[in-house]
Coordinates of C-alpha atoms and ligand atoms in Angstrom, one line a residue:
M11 CA -15.6 -4.9 4.0
T12 CA -18.6 -2.7 3.7
T13 CA -18.2 1.0 4.3
E14 CA -20.6 4.0 4.1
P15 CA -21.8 4.3 0.4
R16 CA -20.0 7.0 -1.6
N17 CA -20.4 8.4 -5.1
L18 CA -17.5 7.3 -7.3
I19 CA -16.7 7.6 -11.0
L20 CA -14.6 4.9 -12.5
G21 CA -13.1 6.2 -15.8
V22 CA -11.8 3.6 -18.2
A23 CA -9.5 4.6 -21.1
G24 CA -8.8 2.5 -24.1
G25 CA -6.0 0.0 -23.3
I26 CA -5.8 -3.7 -23.0
A27 CA -5.8 -3.4 -19.2
A28 CA -9.4 -2.2 -19.4
Y29 CA -10.5 -5.8 -18.7
K30 CA -9.0 -5.4 -15.2
A31 CA -11.4 -2.4 -14.6
C32 CA -14.2 -5.0 -14.3
E33 CA -12.6 -6.5 -11.2
L34 CA -11.8 -3.1 -9.8
L35 CA -15.5 -2.2 -10.3
R36 CA -16.6 -5.3 -8.5
R37 CA -14.4 -4.5 -5.5
L38 CA -15.7 -0.9 -5.4
T39 CA -19.3 -1.9 -5.6
E40 CA -18.9 -4.8 -3.1
S41 CA -17.6 -2.2 -0.6
G42 CA -21.0 -0.6 -1.0
H43 CA -20.2 2.4 -3.2
R44 CA -22.3 3.8 -6.0
V45 CA -20.0 3.6 -9.0
R46 CA -20.7 5.4 -12.3
V47 CA -18.5 3.9 -15.0
I48 CA -17.4 6.4 -17.8
P49 CA -15.4 4.7 -20.4
T50 CA -13.8 6.4 -23.4
E51 CA -15.0 5.4 -26.9
S52 CA -11.9 3.3 -27.4
A53 CA -12.3 1.5 -24.0
L54 CA -15.5 0.0 -25.4
K55 CA -13.4 -1.7 -28.1
F56 CA -11.9 -3.8 -25.2
V57 CA -14.8 -4.2 -22.8
G58 CA -18.5 -3.9 -23.8
A59 CA -20.8 -1.3 -22.2
A60 CA -23.1 -4.1 -21.1
T61 CA -20.4 -5.5 -18.8
F62 CA -20.0 -2.2 -17.1
E63 CA -23.7 -1.6 -16.9
A64 CA -24.4 -5.0 -15.4
L65 CA -21.6 -4.7 -12.8
S66 CA -22.4 -1.1 -11.8
H67 CA -26.3 -1.2 -12.2
Q68 CA -25.9 2.2 -13.8
P69 CA -26.1 3.4 -17.5
V70 CA -22.9 3.8 -19.4
H71 CA -22.2 6.6 -21.9
T72 CA -19.1 7.9 -23.5
G73 CA -20.2 11.2 -25.1
V74 CA -21.4 14.6 -23.7
F75 CA -24.7 14.4 -25.8
H76 CA -26.5 11.8 -23.7
D77 CA -28.8 12.9 -20.9
V78 CA -28.6 16.5 -22.2
P79 CA -31.5 17.8 -20.1
E80 CA -29.7 16.4 -17.0
V81 CA -26.5 18.1 -18.0
A82 CA -24.7 14.9 -17.2
H83 CA -21.3 16.1 -18.4
V84 CA -21.2 18.6 -15.6
R85 CA -23.4 16.9 -12.9
L86 CA -21.5 13.6 -12.8
G87 CA -18.2 15.3 -11.9
Q88 CA -19.8 17.7 -9.5
H89 CA -21.4 14.9 -7.4
A90 CA -18.4 12.6 -7.4
E91 CA -16.6 12.0 -4.1
L92 CA -13.7 10.3 -5.9
V93 CA -12.7 9.7 -9.5
V94 CA -10.5 6.7 -10.3
V95 CA -9.4 6.3 -13.9
A96 CA -8.0 2.8 -14.5
P97 CA -6.4 2.3 -16.9
A98 CA -5.3 5.8 -17.8
T99 CA -3.5 5.6 -21.1
A100 CA -0.8 8.1 -22.3
D101 CA -3.5 9.8 -24.5
L102 CA -5.9 10.1 -21.5
L103 CA -3.1 11.6 -19.3
A104 CA -2.3 14.1 -22.2
R105 CA -5.9 15.1 -22.6
V106 CA -6.5 15.6 -18.9
A107 CA -3.2 17.5 -18.4
H108 CA -4.3 20.0 -21.1
G109 CA -7.8 20.4 -19.9
R110 CA -9.5 18.8 -22.9
A111 CA -13.2 18.0 -22.5
D112 CA -14.0 16.2 -25.8
D113 CA -15.8 13.2 -24.2
L114 CA -17.8 12.5 -21.0
L115 CA -14.8 11.3 -19.0
T116 CA -12.6 14.3 -19.6
A117 CA -15.5 16.7 -19.2
S118 CA -16.3 15.1 -15.9
L119 CA -12.7 15.3 -14.8
L120 CA -12.8 19.1 -15.4
T121 CA -15.9 19.5 -13.2
A122 CA -14.8 17.2 -10.4
R123 CA -13.5 18.9 -7.2
C124 CA -12.9 15.6 -5.3
P125 CA -9.7 13.6 -5.2
V126 CA -8.7 12.2 -8.6
L127 CA -6.6 9.0 -8.9
L128 CA -5.2 8.3 -12.3
V129 CA -3.8 4.8 -12.7
P130 CA -1.5 4.6 -15.7
A131 CA -1.1 1.6 -18.0
M132 CA 0.9 1.7 -21.1
H133 CA 4.1 0.5 -22.7
T134 CA 7.3 1.4 -20.9
E135 CA 8.5 3.6 -23.9
M136 CA 5.2 5.6 -23.6
W137 CA 5.5 5.9 -19.8
E138 CA 9.1 7.1 -20.0
H139 CA 8.6 9.5 -23.0
P140 CA 9.3 13.1 -22.0
A141 CA 5.8 14.1 -23.1
T142 CA 4.2 11.7 -20.7
R143 CA 6.7 12.6 -17.9
D144 CA 5.8 16.3 -18.4
N145 CA 2.1 15.5 -18.4
V146 CA 2.4 13.5 -15.2
A147 CA 4.5 16.2 -13.5
L148 CA 1.9 18.8 -14.5
L149 CA -1.0 16.7 -13.2
R150 CA 0.8 16.0 -9.9
S151 CA 1.6 19.7 -9.4
R152 CA -2.1 20.3 -9.6
G153 CA -2.8 17.8 -6.9
V154 CA -4.0 14.9 -9.1
I155 CA -2.8 11.6 -7.8
V156 CA -1.0 9.7 -10.6
M157 CA -0.2 6.3 -9.3
E158 CA 3.2 4.7 -10.0
P159 CA 2.6 1.8 -12.5
A160 CA 3.7 -1.7 -11.7
S161 CA 6.6 -3.4 -13.5
G162 CA 6.1 -6.7 -15.2
R163 CA 4.6 -8.3 -18.2
L164 CA 3.0 -5.9 -20.7
T165 CA 1.0 -6.8 -23.8
G166 CA 2.9 -9.3 -25.8
V167 CA 6.4 -10.3 -24.7
D168 CA 7.5 -6.9 -23.3
T169 CA 8.2 -6.3 -19.6
G170 CA 9.0 -3.1 -17.7
P171 CA 7.2 -0.3 -15.8
G172 CA 3.8 0.5 -17.3
R173 CA 1.7 -2.4 -16.1
L174 CA -1.6 -1.6 -14.4
P175 CA -1.3 -2.2 -10.7
E176 CA -3.5 -5.0 -9.4
P177 CA -7.1 -4.1 -8.8
V178 CA -6.8 -4.9 -5.1
E179 CA -4.1 -2.3 -4.7
I180 CA -6.0 0.3 -6.6
A181 CA -9.1 -0.4 -4.5
E182 CA -7.0 0.0 -1.3
L183 CA -5.7 3.4 -2.5
A184 CA -9.3 4.4 -3.4
R185 CA -10.5 3.5 0.1
L186 CA -7.6 5.5 1.6
L187 CA -8.6 8.6 -0.5
L188 CA -12.2 8.2 0.7
E189 CA -11.0 8.0 4.3
R190 CA -8.5 10.8 3.9
P191 CA -8.5 12.9 0.7
D192 CA -5.1 14.4 1.5
A193 CA -3.3 11.1 2.3
L194 CA -1.0 11.0 -0.8
P195 CA 1.1 14.2 -1.0
R196 CA 4.4 13.8 -2.9
D197 CA 6.3 14.7 0.3
L198 CA 8.7 11.7 0.1
T199 CA 10.0 12.5 -3.3
G200 CA 13.7 11.7 -3.5
R201 CA 13.7 9.8 -0.2
R202 CA 14.9 6.2 0.1
V203 CA 12.7 4.1 2.3
V204 CA 13.2 0.4 3.4
V205 CA 10.3 -1.4 5.0
S206 CA 10.3 -4.9 6.4
A207 CA 7.1 -6.9 6.5
G208 CA 5.6 -10.3 7.3
G209 CA 6.7 -12.9 9.8
T210 CA 10.0 -14.8 9.9
R211 CA 10.0 -18.6 10.1
E212 CA 12.7 -20.4 12.1
P213 CA 13.2 -23.9 10.8
L214 CA 13.4 -26.9 13.2
D215 CA 13.7 -29.6 10.6
P216 CA 12.9 -29.8 6.9
V217 CA 9.1 -29.7 7.4
R218 CA 8.6 -27.7 10.7
F219 CA 9.2 -24.2 11.8
L220 CA 8.5 -21.7 14.5
G221 CA 6.5 -18.9 13.0
N222 CA 4.0 -16.2 13.9
R223 CA 0.7 -14.8 12.7
S224 CA 1.8 -11.7 10.9
S225 CA 0.3 -11.4 7.4
G226 CA 2.5 -8.6 6.2
R227 CA -0.4 -6.4 5.3
Q228 CA 0.7 -3.4 7.4
G229 CA 4.2 -3.4 6.0
Y230 CA 2.8 -3.7 2.4
A231 CA 0.5 -0.8 3.1
L232 CA 3.4 1.3 4.4
A233 CA 5.5 0.5 1.3
A234 CA 2.6 1.1 -1.1
V235 CA 1.7 4.5 0.4
A236 CA 5.4 5.6 0.6
A237 CA 5.8 4.7 -3.1
Q238 CA 2.7 6.8 -4.0
R239 CA 4.1 9.7 -1.9
G240 CA 7.2 9.7 -4.2
A241 CA 9.7 7.6 -2.2
E242 CA 12.1 5.0 -3.7
V243 CA 10.9 2.0 -1.7
T244 CA 12.4 -1.4 -1.0
L245 CA 10.2 -3.9 0.7
V246 CA 12.0 -6.8 2.6
A247 CA 9.2 -9.4 2.8
A248 CA 9.2 -12.5 4.9
H249 CA 6.5 -15.1 4.0
T250 CA 3.9 -12.8 2.5
D251 CA 3.3 -14.9 -0.6
D252 CA -0.5 -14.3 -0.8
L253 CA 0.0 -10.5 -1.0
V254 CA 0.4 -8.6 -4.3
A255 CA 3.8 -6.7 -4.5
P256 CA 2.9 -3.0 -4.3
A257 CA 3.3 -1.1 -7.6
G258 CA 6.6 0.8 -8.0
V259 CA 8.3 -1.0 -5.1
R260 CA 11.5 -3.1 -5.2
M261 CA 11.0 -6.5 -3.5
V262 CA 13.6 -8.5 -1.5
G263 CA 12.3 -11.9 -0.2
V264 CA 13.7 -13.4 3.0
G265 CA 12.7 -16.3 5.2
T266 CA 14.4 -16.4 8.6
A267 CA 15.3 -13.6 11.1
A268 CA 19.0 -14.0 10.1
E269 CA 18.1 -13.4 6.5
L270 CA 15.9 -10.5 7.4
R271 CA 18.7 -9.0 9.5
D272 CA 21.3 -9.4 6.6
A273 CA 18.9 -7.7 4.2
M274 CA 18.0 -4.8 6.5
L275 CA 21.7 -4.1 7.4
A276 CA 22.6 -4.1 3.7
E277 CA 19.7 -1.8 2.7
A278 CA 20.3 0.5 5.7
K279 CA 23.5 1.8 4.2
R280 CA 21.7 4.0 1.6
A281 CA 18.3 4.5 3.3
D282 CA 16.8 7.7 4.7
V283 CA 14.1 5.8 6.6
L284 CA 14.0 2.2 7.9
V285 CA 10.7 0.7 9.1
M286 CA 10.6 -2.5 11.0
A287 CA 7.0 -3.7 10.5
A288 CA 8.0 -7.4 10.3
A289 CA 7.3 -9.7 13.2
V290 CA 10.7 -11.1 13.9
A291 CA 11.0 -14.3 15.8
D292 CA 12.7 -13.6 19.2
F293 CA 14.0 -17.2 19.4
R294 CA 15.1 -19.9 17.0
P295 CA 15.8 -23.6 17.4
A296 CA 19.4 -24.0 18.5
S297 CA 20.0 -26.6 15.9
L298 CA 18.4 -27.6 12.6
T299 CA 18.2 -31.3 11.7
D300 CA 18.6 -32.3 8.1
H301 CA 16.0 -35.0 8.5
K302 CA 12.4 -35.0 9.8
I303 CA 12.2 -35.5 13.6
K304 CA 10.4 -38.7 14.1
K305 CA 8.0 -39.7 16.9
T306 CA 9.6 -42.3 19.3
D307 CA 8.5 -44.2 22.4
A308 CA 10.7 -41.9 24.4
G309 CA 8.1 -39.1 24.1
P310 CA 8.3 -35.7 22.5
P311 CA 11.7 -34.2 22.0
S312 CA 12.6 -31.0 23.8
V313 CA 13.6 -28.1 21.6
E314 CA 16.4 -25.9 22.7
L315 CA 16.0 -22.3 21.7
V316 CA 18.5 -19.5 21.3
T317 CA 17.7 -15.7 21.1
N318 CA 17.8 -13.9 17.8
P319 CA 19.5 -10.6 17.5
D320 CA 17.2 -7.6 17.9
I321 CA 17.4 -6.1 14.4
L322 CA 15.6 -2.8 15.4
V323 CA 18.1 -2.2 18.2
E324 CA 21.0 -2.9 15.8
L325 CA 19.6 -0.5 13.2
V326 CA 19.2 2.2 15.9
G327 CA 22.8 1.6 16.9
L328 CA 24.0 2.0 13.3
R329 CA 21.7 5.0 12.6
R330 CA 23.4 7.7 10.5
E331 CA 22.9 11.4 10.9
G332 CA 19.5 12.3 9.5
Q333 CA 18.4 8.7 9.1
L334 CA 15.1 7.8 10.8
V335 CA 14.3 4.4 12.3
V336 CA 10.6 3.4 12.9
G337 CA 9.6 0.4 15.0
F338 CA 6.4 -1.5 15.6
A339 CA 5.1 -2.9 18.8
A340 CA 2.3 -5.5 19.0
E341 CA 1.1 -5.5 22.5
T342 CA -1.6 -6.9 24.7
G343 CA -2.2 -5.3 28.1
D344 CA -1.5 -7.4 31.2
A345 CA -1.4 -7.1 35.0
S346 CA 1.6 -4.8 34.9
G347 CA 0.1 -2.2 32.5
D348 CA -2.1 -1.4 29.5
V349 CA -1.0 -1.5 25.8
L350 CA 0.2 2.2 25.9
H351 CA 2.2 1.6 29.0
H352 CA 4.0 -1.3 27.3
G353 CA 4.5 0.8 24.2
R354 CA 6.2 3.7 26.0
A355 CA 8.5 1.2 27.8
K356 CA 9.4 -0.4 24.4
L357 CA 10.1 3.0 22.8
A358 CA 12.6 3.8 25.6
R359 CA 14.1 0.3 25.3
K360 CA 14.5 0.2 21.6
G361 CA 15.6 3.9 21.1
C362 CA 13.9 4.3 17.7
D363 CA 12.6 7.6 16.4
L364 CA 9.0 6.5 16.1
L365 CA 7.1 3.5 17.4
V366 CA 3.7 2.4 16.2
V367 CA 1.9 0.6 19.0
N368 CA -0.9 -1.8 18.0
A369 CA -3.3 -3.7 20.3
V370 CA -3.3 -7.3 19.3
G371 CA -5.1 -10.4 20.3
E372 CA -8.8 -11.4 20.1
G373 CA -8.8 -11.2 16.3
R374 CA -7.4 -7.7 16.2
T375 CA -4.7 -6.5 13.7
F376 CA -3.2 -9.8 12.5
G377 CA -4.4 -10.6 9.0
Q378 CA -7.2 -8.0 9.3
P379 CA -7.5 -5.1 6.8
D380 CA -8.0 -2.5 9.5
N381 CA -5.7 -1.3 12.2
A382 CA -5.6 1.3 15.0
G383 CA -3.1 2.3 17.8
W384 CA -0.8 5.0 18.9
L385 CA 2.2 6.6 17.3
L386 CA 4.9 7.4 19.9
G387 CA 8.0 9.5 19.1
G388 CA 11.1 9.9 21.1
G389 CA 13.8 12.5 21.2
P390 CA 14.3 15.7 23.3
G391 CA 11.8 18.4 22.4
I392 CA 10.1 16.3 19.7
S393 CA 8.2 13.7 21.7
T394 CA 5.0 12.7 20.1
E395 CA 2.0 10.7 21.3
V396 CA -0.9 10.6 18.9
E397 CA -3.8 8.2 18.7
L398 CA -4.1 6.5 15.3
P399 CA -7.9 6.1 14.8
A400 CA -9.3 2.9 13.4
G401 CA -9.2 2.7 9.7
S402 CA -7.5 0.9 6.8
K403 CA -3.8 -0.2 7.2
A404 CA -3.1 2.4 4.4
L405 CA -4.7 5.1 6.6
L406 CA -2.4 4.2 9.5
A407 CA 0.5 4.1 7.0
S408 CA -0.3 7.6 5.8
R409 CA -0.2 8.9 9.4
V410 CA 3.2 7.3 10.0
W411 CA 4.5 8.9 6.8
D412 CA 3.2 12.3 7.9
A413 CA 5.2 12.0 11.1
V414 CA 8.3 10.8 9.1
A415 CA 8.0 13.6 6.5
A416 CA 7.7 16.2 9.2
R417 CA 10.9 14.9 10.9
L418 CA 12.8 14.6 7.7
S419 CA 12.2 18.2 6.7
Ligands
CTP504 N1 12.2 -6.7 16.3 C1 13.4 -6.9 15.7 N2 14.2 -8.0 16.0 C2 13.7 -8.9 16.9 C3 12.5 -8.7 17.5 C4 11.7 -7.6 17.2 O1 13.9 -6.0 15.0 N3 14.5 -10.0 17.1 C5 11.5 -5.4 16.0 C6 10.1 -5.6 15.4 O2 10.2 -5.6 14.0 C7 9.3 -4.4 15.9 C8 9.9 -4.2 17.3 O3 11.2 -4.8 17.3 O4 9.6 -3.3 15.1 C9 9.1 -4.7 18.4 O5 8.8 -6.0 18.2 P1 8.0 -6.8 19.4 O6 7.8 -8.2 19.0 O7 6.7 -6.0 19.7 O8 9.0 -6.6 20.6 P2 10.0 -7.5 21.3 O9 11.3 -6.8 21.2 O10 10.0 -8.9 20.7 O11 9.5 -7.5 22.8 P3 8.4 -8.4 23.5 O12 8.1 -9.6 22.6 O13 9.0 -8.8 24.8 O14 7.2 -7.5 23.6

């Protein structure tokens, strides 16, 4: 999607994940932004300056003695509206934490007054080393956003936390910070959050199912933003295979409404916040045949349906003291009332603490990167009704977490 062009710096430090910075750069420029790439000297051992110059249409330098009459080492940082460093190595984090300015990237980071997103990539031992932990804590205490790394395959045969999150996820957080610079405070630190996402499928026979058009993107955005705000996040995902698991999030895969219910009830026992963003099938076929249903001369078969349990209502019924339950409502207006009218009625019916109401239909919301709606809150003395302006699904997620964090404190 194209947005208003903004001035970005993409810093690249010297790690093998530097090759993924090329895809991130493409995503940022294709969104219409002016991106100045500032690699470190060692980053250029992994990716050549020509690649960054060709993709960004801007010159690429590493030292502070280029462009001296233009005072580039000060000007670039001053004019940036967002700095993203991906990958940020352990060495880069250490240099930034201690205010070093021995190359163009660190000098620019000292003069930048915009949001700074550092995306670490390193071996697990380096990420977990007390020196790195202290540097990350220091940077975060100053308002720098240090993304949680992904877990998985590292260079060679090692696996563990320290992998660079996928460029698509970094680009989404970058977009969020451009939409809302204060979207990622660490206000969910120590909180356990469970989010359901996607759409359940209710099998009819081995090849057919009853499903829905939920892509899972809103639930993924909620999980990704919560993780970057410090929460311990579990994402219960139903049929979201084309989405990248958010960095720092524990994934639980489910298929049917019954599986989703079992997973949510199990996870609910130790959660502070439960978010039902999944589109759960209200009905399922009463029986499942073990063979494909064939066409016959008798005409189409009729399918008997039974009602699935309402998981949100069950979670509300089991809610512990201090636990918050958030629901979603996908609504179209009709003759009996508009979207907001139906949303208010659903909040009352479900009894959850917060309800996000989306208008759906006519190509809105399902599968789209953007979202808008209302956030409704129940409870005596704390009723809320705020409009959620159109923006990315991560922006909507950040507003939901604002309301959750306010209620938790
Ligand atoms: N939900 C649920 N279990 C179901 C159906 C829905 O937990 N069996 C949850 C959804 O995850 C969402 C909320 O309930 O958080 C509202 O879902 P929605 O489909 O909008 O509402 P329904 O209860 O199905 O009502 P209706 O379809 O009549 O609008």
